[in-house]
């Protein structure tokens, strides 16, 4: 998107650390394309772009530590760009949480951006779970340091997402909105957002699964919008219930993938 490139260049960013999941050629290709287009549009020719394929599902503590070490080795880039789903977004958030002196530091944070390639919704929240080294599960953090400043939603980037990943990812998103409706401190505005998110997903998931290529394309766009609304509702600060905690526990203890855990629950 030209607007996305303009936004990055307009922030006067000097260095970008692009974070994506280890072994994901799909995410790497998107990151490399962004790198090339930024270089082409950077009139000053001063922007440096690093690729870091170090994310992993459930955001393990040792992967976070390795990413922070890489961030420091690169001279603390002034921006982090996550490319992918919840694993990449989660690592980007965790780097921001732990870098520049730690959680209590007042030093300037890297400008956090996300190019979304699944329906996770993680880019819309200030929450992140990190799996403990001892295998005892996840510790969930909430911090203003983990707010994504710029998000790109492009349904075209989800064309190559396999159905066996797409469907659990969509239900992962819907689980967030459903759980928000249980929250004791739920306000009316967030209730409306959550209900619209659920409606959007329920109306379009069958078209996506059973439609032709044109119908699937339209459904994909609406599902992505629904997932955005789910993330928006989740990020509104409503107290979550047992469902979300169980999904994190199952992921942290027995490595059950997060989206599939939400889907089954």
PDB file of N, CA and C in Angstrom, residues 175-252:
ATOM      1  N   UNK A 175     -13.767 -16.008  19.268  1.00  0.00           N
ATOM      2  CA  UNK A 175     -13.726 -16.364  20.690  1.00  0.00           C
ATOM      3  C   UNK A 175     -13.445 -15.139  21.558  1.00  0.00           C
ATOM      4  N   UNK A 176     -12.588 -14.238  21.055  1.00  0.00           N
ATOM      5  CA  UNK A 176     -12.290 -13.021  21.807  1.00  0.00           C
ATOM      6  C   UNK A 176     -13.544 -12.176  21.995  1.00  0.00           C
ATOM      7  N   UNK A 177     -14.305 -11.995  20.915  1.00  0.00           N
ATOM      8  CA  UNK A 177     -15.510 -11.176  21.000  1.00  0.00           C
ATOM      9  C   UNK A 177     -16.568 -11.826  21.881  1.00  0.00           C
ATOM     10  N   UNK A 178     -16.712 -13.156  21.784  1.00  0.00           N
ATOM     11  CA  UNK A 178     -17.680 -13.865  22.626  1.00  0.00           C
ATOM     12  C   UNK A 178     -17.326 -13.678  24.100  1.00  0.00           C
ATOM     13  N   UNK A 179     -16.047 -13.820  24.416  1.00  0.00           N
ATOM     14  CA  UNK A 179     -15.645 -13.726  25.818  1.00  0.00           C
ATOM     15  C   UNK A 179     -15.805 -12.320  26.368  1.00  0.00           C
ATOM     16  N   UNK A 180     -15.606 -11.319  25.503  1.00  0.00           N
ATOM     17  CA  UNK A 180     -15.818  -9.930  25.925  1.00  0.00           C
ATOM     18  C   UNK A 180     -17.254  -9.745  26.428  1.00  0.00           C
ATOM     19  N   UNK A 181     -18.209 -10.424  25.798  1.00  0.00           N
ATOM     20  CA  UNK A 181     -19.619 -10.278  26.188  1.00  0.00           C
ATOM     21  C   UNK A 181     -19.899 -10.822  27.582  1.00  0.00           C
ATOM     22  N   UNK A 182     -18.977 -11.624  28.134  1.00  0.00           N
ATOM     23  CA  UNK A 182     -19.141 -12.134  29.492  1.00  0.00           C
ATOM     24  C   UNK A 182     -18.578 -11.185  30.548  1.00  0.00           C
ATOM     25  N   UNK A 183     -17.792 -10.198  30.107  1.00  0.00           N
ATOM     26  CA  UNK A 183     -17.038  -9.372  31.040  1.00  0.00           C
ATOM     27  C   UNK A 183     -17.911  -8.591  32.012  1.00  0.00           C
ATOM     28  N   UNK A 184     -17.537  -8.607  33.290  1.00  0.00           N
ATOM     29  CA  UNK A 184     -18.321  -7.904  34.316  1.00  0.00           C
ATOM     30  C   UNK A 184     -18.266  -6.391  34.150  1.00  0.00           C
ATOM     31  N   UNK A 185     -17.164  -5.886  33.591  1.00  0.00           N
ATOM     32  CA  UNK A 185     -17.034  -4.439  33.420  1.00  0.00           C
ATOM     33  C   UNK A 185     -17.308  -4.007  31.987  1.00  0.00           C
ATOM     34  N   UNK A 186     -18.112  -4.787  31.259  1.00  0.00           N
ATOM     35  CA  UNK A 186     -18.422  -4.498  29.863  1.00  0.00           C
ATOM     36  C   UNK A 186     -19.265  -3.228  29.744  1.00  0.00           C
ATOM     37  N   UNK A 187     -18.864  -2.319  28.854  1.00  0.00           N
ATOM     38  CA  UNK A 187     -19.645  -1.114  28.579  1.00  0.00           C
ATOM     39  C   UNK A 187     -20.442  -1.307  27.289  1.00  0.00           C
ATOM     40  N   UNK A 188     -21.429  -0.452  27.073  1.00  0.00           N
ATOM     41  CA  UNK A 188     -22.357  -0.632  25.969  1.00  0.00           C
ATOM     42  C   UNK A 188     -21.672  -0.492  24.606  1.00  0.00           C
ATOM     43  N   UNK A 189     -20.733   0.429  24.500  1.00  0.00           N
ATOM     44  CA  UNK A 189     -20.053   0.623  23.219  1.00  0.00           C
ATOM     45  C   UNK A 189     -19.262  -0.629  22.813  1.00  0.00           C
ATOM     46  N   UNK A 190     -18.540  -1.210  23.785  1.00  0.00           N
ATOM     47  CA  UNK A 190     -17.770  -2.414  23.488  1.00  0.00           C
ATOM     48  C   UNK A 190     -18.699  -3.584  23.193  1.00  0.00           C
ATOM     49  N   UNK A 191     -19.844  -3.635  23.884  1.00  0.00           N
ATOM     50  CA  UNK A 191     -20.831  -4.688  23.601  1.00  0.00           C
ATOM     51  C   UNK A 191     -21.259  -4.637  22.129  1.00  0.00           C
ATOM     52  N   UNK A 192     -21.522  -3.438  21.633  1.00  0.00           N
ATOM     53  CA  UNK A 192     -21.959  -3.281  20.240  1.00  0.00           C
ATOM     54  C   UNK A 192     -20.866  -3.729  19.273  1.00  0.00           C
ATOM     55  N   UNK A 193     -19.622  -3.364  19.564  1.00  0.00           N
ATOM     56  CA  UNK A 193     -18.503  -3.760  18.702  1.00  0.00           C
ATOM     57  C   UNK A 193     -18.365  -5.277  18.679  1.00  0.00           C
ATOM     58  N   UNK A 194     -18.428  -5.911  19.848  1.00  0.00           N
ATOM     59  CA  UNK A 194     -18.272  -7.363  19.939  1.00  0.00           C
ATOM     60  C   UNK A 194     -19.396  -8.090  19.197  1.00  0.00           C
ATOM     61  N   UNK A 195     -20.625  -7.621  19.363  1.00  0.00           N
ATOM     62  CA  UNK A 195     -21.756  -8.263  18.693  1.00  0.00           C
ATOM     63  C   UNK A 195     -21.671  -8.106  17.173  1.00  0.00           C
ATOM     64  N   UNK A 196     -21.231  -6.934  16.716  1.00  0.00           N
ATOM     65  CA  UNK A 196     -21.069  -6.722  15.275  1.00  0.00           C
ATOM     66  C   UNK A 196     -19.950  -7.611  14.734  1.00  0.00           C
ATOM     67  N   UNK A 197     -18.894  -7.793  15.525  1.00  0.00           N
ATOM     68  CA  UNK A 197     -17.785  -8.663  15.116  1.00  0.00           C
ATOM     69  C   UNK A 197     -18.271 -10.102  14.938  1.00  0.00           C
ATOM     70  N   UNK A 198     -19.027 -10.593  15.896  1.00  0.00           N
ATOM     71  CA  UNK A 198     -19.555 -11.956  15.836  1.00  0.00           C
ATOM     72  C   UNK A 198     -20.496 -12.112  14.640  1.00  0.00           C
ATOM     73  N   UNK A 199     -21.355 -11.119  14.443  1.00  0.00           N
ATOM     74  CA  UNK A 199     -22.295 -11.153  13.314  1.00  0.00           C
ATOM     75  C   UNK A 199     -21.543 -11.210  11.987  1.00  0.00           C
ATOM     76  N   UNK A 200     -20.503 -10.387  11.858  1.00  0.00           N
ATOM     77  CA  UNK A 200     -19.729 -10.322  10.620  1.00  0.00           C
ATOM     78  C   UNK A 200     -19.079 -11.677  10.309  1.00  0.00           C
ATOM     79  N   UNK A 201     -18.542 -12.328  11.340  1.00  0.00           N
ATOM     80  CA  UNK A 201     -17.885 -13.622  11.136  1.00  0.00           C
ATOM     81  C   UNK A 201     -18.908 -14.720  10.827  1.00  0.00           C
ATOM     82  N   UNK A 202     -19.994 -14.753  11.575  1.00  0.00           N
ATOM     83  CA  UNK A 202     -21.007 -15.796  11.353  1.00  0.00           C
ATOM     84  C   UNK A 202     -21.635 -15.693   9.958  1.00  0.00           C
ATOM     85  N   UNK A 203     -21.824 -14.480   9.462  1.00  0.00           N
ATOM     86  CA  UNK A 203     -22.440 -14.289   8.155  1.00  0.00           C
ATOM     87  C   UNK A 203     -21.525 -14.683   7.003  1.00  0.00           C
ATOM     88  N   UNK A 204     -20.215 -14.664   7.227  1.00  0.00           N
ATOM     89  CA  UNK A 204     -19.287 -14.813   6.113  1.00  0.00           C
ATOM     90  C   UNK A 204     -18.431 -16.075   6.139  1.00  0.00           C
ATOM     91  N   UNK A 205     -18.372 -16.780   7.266  1.00  0.00           N
ATOM     92  CA  UNK A 205     -17.504 -17.947   7.324  1.00  0.00           C
ATOM     93  C   UNK A 205     -18.008 -19.064   6.408  1.00  0.00           C
ATOM     94  N   UNK A 206     -19.318 -19.252   6.299  1.00  0.00           N
ATOM     95  CA  UNK A 206     -19.832 -20.309   5.418  1.00  0.00           C
ATOM     96  C   UNK A 206     -19.604 -19.963   3.947  1.00  0.00           C
ATOM     97  N   UNK A 207     -19.707 -18.677   3.594  1.00  0.00           N
ATOM     98  CA  UNK A 207     -19.400 -18.255   2.223  1.00  0.00           C
ATOM     99  C   UNK A 207     -17.938 -18.526   1.901  1.00  0.00           C
ATOM    100  N   UNK A 208     -17.074 -18.279   2.886  1.00  0.00           N
ATOM    101  CA  UNK A 208     -15.652 -18.514   2.649  1.00  0.00           C
ATOM    102  C   UNK A 208     -15.383 -20.002   2.426  1.00  0.00           C
ATOM    103  N   UNK A 209     -15.973 -20.839   3.258  1.00  0.00           N
ATOM    104  CA  UNK A 209     -15.699 -22.276   3.182  1.00  0.00           C
ATOM    105  C   UNK A 209     -16.331 -22.904   1.940  1.00  0.00           C
ATOM    106  N   UNK A 210     -17.535 -22.479   1.579  1.00  0.00           N
ATOM    107  CA  UNK A 210     -18.273 -23.167   0.522  1.00  0.00           C
ATOM    108  C   UNK A 210     -18.412 -22.429  -0.790  1.00  0.00           C
ATOM    109  N   UNK A 211     -17.888 -21.207  -0.884  1.00  0.00           N
ATOM    110  CA  UNK A 211     -18.100 -20.415  -2.082  1.00  0.00           C
ATOM    111  C   UNK A 211     -17.053 -20.617  -3.163  1.00  0.00           C
ATOM    112  N   UNK A 212     -17.338 -20.028  -4.352  1.00  0.00           N
ATOM    113  CA  UNK A 212     -16.334 -20.026  -5.417  1.00  0.00           C
ATOM    114  C   UNK A 212     -15.272 -18.972  -5.111  1.00  0.00           C
ATOM    115  N   UNK A 213     -14.307 -18.799  -6.000  1.00  0.00           N
ATOM    116  CA  UNK A 213     -13.177 -17.911  -5.710  1.00  0.00           C
ATOM    117  C   UNK A 213     -13.618 -16.468  -5.496  1.00  0.00           C
ATOM    118  N   UNK A 214     -14.599 -15.999  -6.264  1.00  0.00           N
ATOM    119  CA  UNK A 214     -15.073 -14.620  -6.107  1.00  0.00           C
ATOM    120  C   UNK A 214     -15.785 -14.439  -4.768  1.00  0.00           C
ATOM    121  N   UNK A 215     -16.650 -15.389  -4.428  1.00  0.00           N
ATOM    122  CA  UNK A 215     -17.377 -15.322  -3.156  1.00  0.00           C
ATOM    123  C   UNK A 215     -16.397 -15.405  -1.988  1.00  0.00           C
ATOM    124  N   UNK A 216     -15.412 -16.300  -2.088  1.00  0.00           N
ATOM    125  CA  UNK A 216     -14.405 -16.456  -1.028  1.00  0.00           C
ATOM    126  C   UNK A 216     -13.604 -15.168  -0.846  1.00  0.00           C
ATOM    127  N   UNK A 217     -13.293 -14.504  -1.948  1.00  0.00           N
ATOM    128  CA  UNK A 217     -12.543 -13.257  -1.858  1.00  0.00           C
ATOM    129  C   UNK A 217     -13.300 -12.186  -1.102  1.00  0.00           C
ATOM    130  N   UNK A 218     -14.581 -12.043  -1.397  1.00  0.00           N
ATOM    131  CA  UNK A 218     -15.409 -11.059  -0.690  1.00  0.00           C
ATOM    132  C   UNK A 218     -15.566 -11.440   0.777  1.00  0.00           C
ATOM    133  N   UNK A 219     -15.765 -12.735   1.020  1.00  0.00           N
ATOM    134  CA  UNK A 219     -15.914 -13.202   2.401  1.00  0.00           C
ATOM    135  C   UNK A 219     -14.631 -12.974   3.186  1.00  0.00           C
ATOM    136  N   UNK A 220     -13.488 -13.198   2.557  1.00  0.00           N
ATOM    137  CA  UNK A 220     -12.193 -13.014   3.223  1.00  0.00           C
ATOM    138  C   UNK A 220     -12.033 -11.574   3.715  1.00  0.00           C
ATOM    139  N   UNK A 221     -12.436 -10.626   2.882  1.00  0.00           N
ATOM    140  CA  UNK A 221     -12.339  -9.218   3.262  1.00  0.00           C
ATOM    141  C   UNK A 221     -13.214  -8.909   4.468  1.00  0.00           C
ATOM    142  N   UNK A 222     -14.436  -9.450   4.473  1.00  0.00           N
ATOM    143  CA  UNK A 222     -15.361  -9.198   5.579  1.00  0.00           C
ATOM    144  C   UNK A 222     -14.919  -9.919   6.857  1.00  0.00           C
ATOM    145  N   UNK A 223     -14.338 -11.111   6.693  1.00  0.00           N
ATOM    146  CA  UNK A 223     -13.820 -11.831   7.859  1.00  0.00           C
ATOM    147  C   UNK A 223     -12.660 -11.069   8.490  1.00  0.00           C
ATOM    148  N   UNK A 224     -11.822 -10.465   7.661  1.00  0.00           N
ATOM    149  CA  UNK A 224     -10.705  -9.690   8.189  1.00  0.00           C
ATOM    150  C   UNK A 224     -11.213  -8.482   8.954  1.00  0.00           C
ATOM    151  N   UNK A 225     -12.268  -7.850   8.432  1.00  0.00           N
ATOM    152  CA  UNK A 225     -12.871  -6.722   9.152  1.00  0.00           C
ATOM    153  C   UNK A 225     -13.471  -7.204  10.469  1.00  0.00           C
ATOM    154  N   UNK A 226     -14.144  -8.361  10.435  1.00  0.00           N
ATOM    155  CA  UNK A 226     -14.705  -8.927  11.660  1.00  0.00           C
ATOM    156  C   UNK A 226     -13.623  -9.228  12.689  1.00  0.00           C
ATOM    157  N   UNK A 227     -12.488  -9.755  12.220  1.00  0.00           N
ATOM    158  CA  UNK A 227     -11.382 -10.062  13.134  1.00  0.00           C
ATOM    159  C   UNK A 227     -10.811  -8.781  13.744  1.00  0.00           C
ATOM    160  N   UNK A 228     -10.731  -7.727  12.934  1.00  0.00           N
ATOM    161  CA  UNK A 228     -10.295  -6.429  13.459  1.00  0.00           C
ATOM    162  C   UNK A 228     -11.228  -5.964  14.577  1.00  0.00           C
ATOM    163  N   UNK A 229     -12.539  -6.082  14.365  1.00  0.00           N
ATOM    164  CA  UNK A 229     -13.504  -5.683  15.388  1.00  0.00           C
ATOM    165  C   UNK A 229     -13.346  -6.529  16.654  1.00  0.00           C
ATOM    166  N   UNK A 230     -13.084  -7.830  16.476  1.00  0.00           N
ATOM    167  CA  UNK A 230     -12.855  -8.712  17.629  1.00  0.00           C
ATOM    168  C   UNK A 230     -11.653  -8.234  18.437  1.00  0.00           C
ATOM    169  N   UNK A 231     -10.563  -7.917  17.739  1.00  0.00           N
ATOM    170  CA  UNK A 231      -9.371  -7.423  18.412  1.00  0.00           C
ATOM    171  C   UNK A 231      -9.615  -6.098  19.096  1.00  0.00           C
ATOM    172  N   UNK A 232     -10.385  -5.250  18.440  1.00  0.00           N
ATOM    173  CA  UNK A 232     -10.729  -3.944  19.016  1.00  0.00           C
ATOM    174  C   UNK A 232     -11.515  -4.124  20.317  1.00  0.00           C
ATOM    175  N   UNK A 233     -12.479  -5.043  20.305  1.00  0.00           N
ATOM    176  CA  UNK A 233     -13.262  -5.323  21.513  1.00  0.00           C
ATOM    177  C   UNK A 233     -12.379  -5.899  22.611  1.00  0.00           C
ATOM    178  N   UNK A 234     -11.490  -6.822  22.229  1.00  0.00           N
ATOM    179  CA  UNK A 234     -10.591  -7.438  23.202  1.00  0.00           C
ATOM    180  C   UNK A 234      -9.659  -6.405  23.827  1.00  0.00           C
ATOM    181  N   UNK A 235      -9.265  -5.402  23.046  1.00  0.00           N
ATOM    182  CA  UNK A 235      -8.340  -4.389  23.529  1.00  0.00           C
ATOM    183  C   UNK A 235      -8.991  -3.275  24.325  1.00  0.00           C
ATOM    184  N   UNK A 236     -10.294  -3.382  24.572  1.00  0.00           N
ATOM    185  CA  UNK A 236     -11.010  -2.305  25.257  1.00  0.00           C
ATOM    186  C   UNK A 236     -10.876  -2.357  26.778  1.00  0.00           C
ATOM    187  N   UNK A 237     -10.182  -3.385  27.285  1.00  0.00           N
ATOM    188  CA  UNK A 237      -9.946  -3.449  28.723  1.00  0.00           C
ATOM    189  C   UNK A 237     -11.001  -4.200  29.512  1.00  0.00           C
ATOM    190  N   UNK A 238     -11.846  -4.989  28.816  1.00  0.00           N
ATOM    191  CA  UNK A 238     -12.866  -5.775  29.510  1.00  0.00           C
ATOM    192  C   UNK A 238     -12.208  -6.973  30.191  1.00  0.00           C
ATOM    193  N   UNK A 239     -12.632  -7.261  31.402  1.00  0.00           N
ATOM    194  CA  UNK A 239     -12.091  -8.403  32.145  1.00  0.00           C
ATOM    195  C   UNK A 239     -12.484  -9.710  31.468  1.00  0.00           C
ATOM    196  N   UNK A 240     -11.498 -10.524  31.140  1.00  0.00           N
ATOM    197  CA  UNK A 240     -11.761 -11.769  30.428  1.00  0.00           C
ATOM    198  C   UNK A 240     -12.043 -12.914  31.397  1.00  0.00           C
ATOM    199  N   UNK A 241     -12.705 -13.952  30.872  1.00  0.00           N
ATOM    200  CA  UNK A 241     -13.100 -15.077  31.709  1.00  0.00           C
ATOM    201  C   UNK A 241     -12.185 -16.273  31.553  1.00  0.00           C
ATOM    202  N   UNK A 242     -12.715 -17.460  31.868  1.00  0.00           N
ATOM    203  CA  UNK A 242     -11.921 -18.679  31.941  1.00  0.00           C
ATOM    204  C   UNK A 242     -11.487 -19.173  30.562  1.00  0.00           C
ATOM    205  N   UNK A 243     -12.281 -18.886  29.536  1.00  0.00           N
ATOM    206  CA  UNK A 243     -11.990 -19.402  28.197  1.00  0.00           C
ATOM    207  C   UNK A 243     -10.598 -18.971  27.720  1.00  0.00           C
ATOM    208  N   UNK A 244     -10.326 -17.673  27.768  1.00  0.00           N
ATOM    209  CA  UNK A 244      -9.052 -17.145  27.274  1.00  0.00           C
ATOM    210  C   UNK A 244      -7.883 -17.694  28.099  1.00  0.00           C
ATOM    211  N   UNK A 245      -8.094 -17.788  29.402  1.00  0.00           N
ATOM    212  CA  UNK A 245      -7.035 -18.311  30.263  1.00  0.00           C
ATOM    213  C   UNK A 245      -6.746 -19.771  29.947  1.00  0.00           C
ATOM    214  N   UNK A 246      -7.796 -20.546  29.699  1.00  0.00           N
ATOM    215  CA  UNK A 246      -7.606 -21.956  29.350  1.00  0.00           C
ATOM    216  C   UNK A 246      -6.810 -22.111  28.052  1.00  0.00           C
ATOM    217  N   UNK A 247      -7.112 -21.266  27.072  1.00  0.00           N
ATOM    218  CA  UNK A 247      -6.398 -21.343  25.795  1.00  0.00           C
ATOM    219  C   UNK A 247      -4.908 -21.097  25.994  1.00  0.00           C
ATOM    220  N   UNK A 248      -4.573 -20.144  26.859  1.00  0.00           N
ATOM    221  CA  UNK A 248      -3.165 -19.860  27.139  1.00  0.00           C
ATOM    222  C   UNK A 248      -2.520 -20.996  27.948  1.00  0.00           C
ATOM    223  N   UNK A 249      -3.272 -21.559  28.894  1.00  0.00           N
ATOM    224  CA  UNK A 249      -2.734 -22.660  29.706  1.00  0.00           C
ATOM    225  C   UNK A 249      -2.437 -23.874  28.818  1.00  0.00           C
ATOM    226  N   UNK A 250      -3.394 -24.229  27.947  1.00  0.00           N
ATOM    227  CA  UNK A 250      -3.196 -25.372  27.059  1.00  0.00           C
ATOM    228  C   UNK A 250      -2.016 -25.141  26.116  1.00  0.00           C
ATOM    229  N   UNK A 251      -1.883 -23.907  25.662  1.00  0.00           N
ATOM    230  CA  UNK A 251      -0.764 -23.585  24.784  1.00  0.00           C
ATOM    231  C   UNK A 251       0.564 -23.653  25.510  1.00  0.00           C
ATOM    232  N   UNK A 252       0.605 -23.100  26.714  1.00  0.00           N
ATOM    233  CA  UNK A 252       1.845 -23.058  27.467  1.00  0.00           C
ATOM    234  C   UNK A 252       2.283 -24.410  28.000  1.00  0.00           C
TER     235      UNK A 252
END
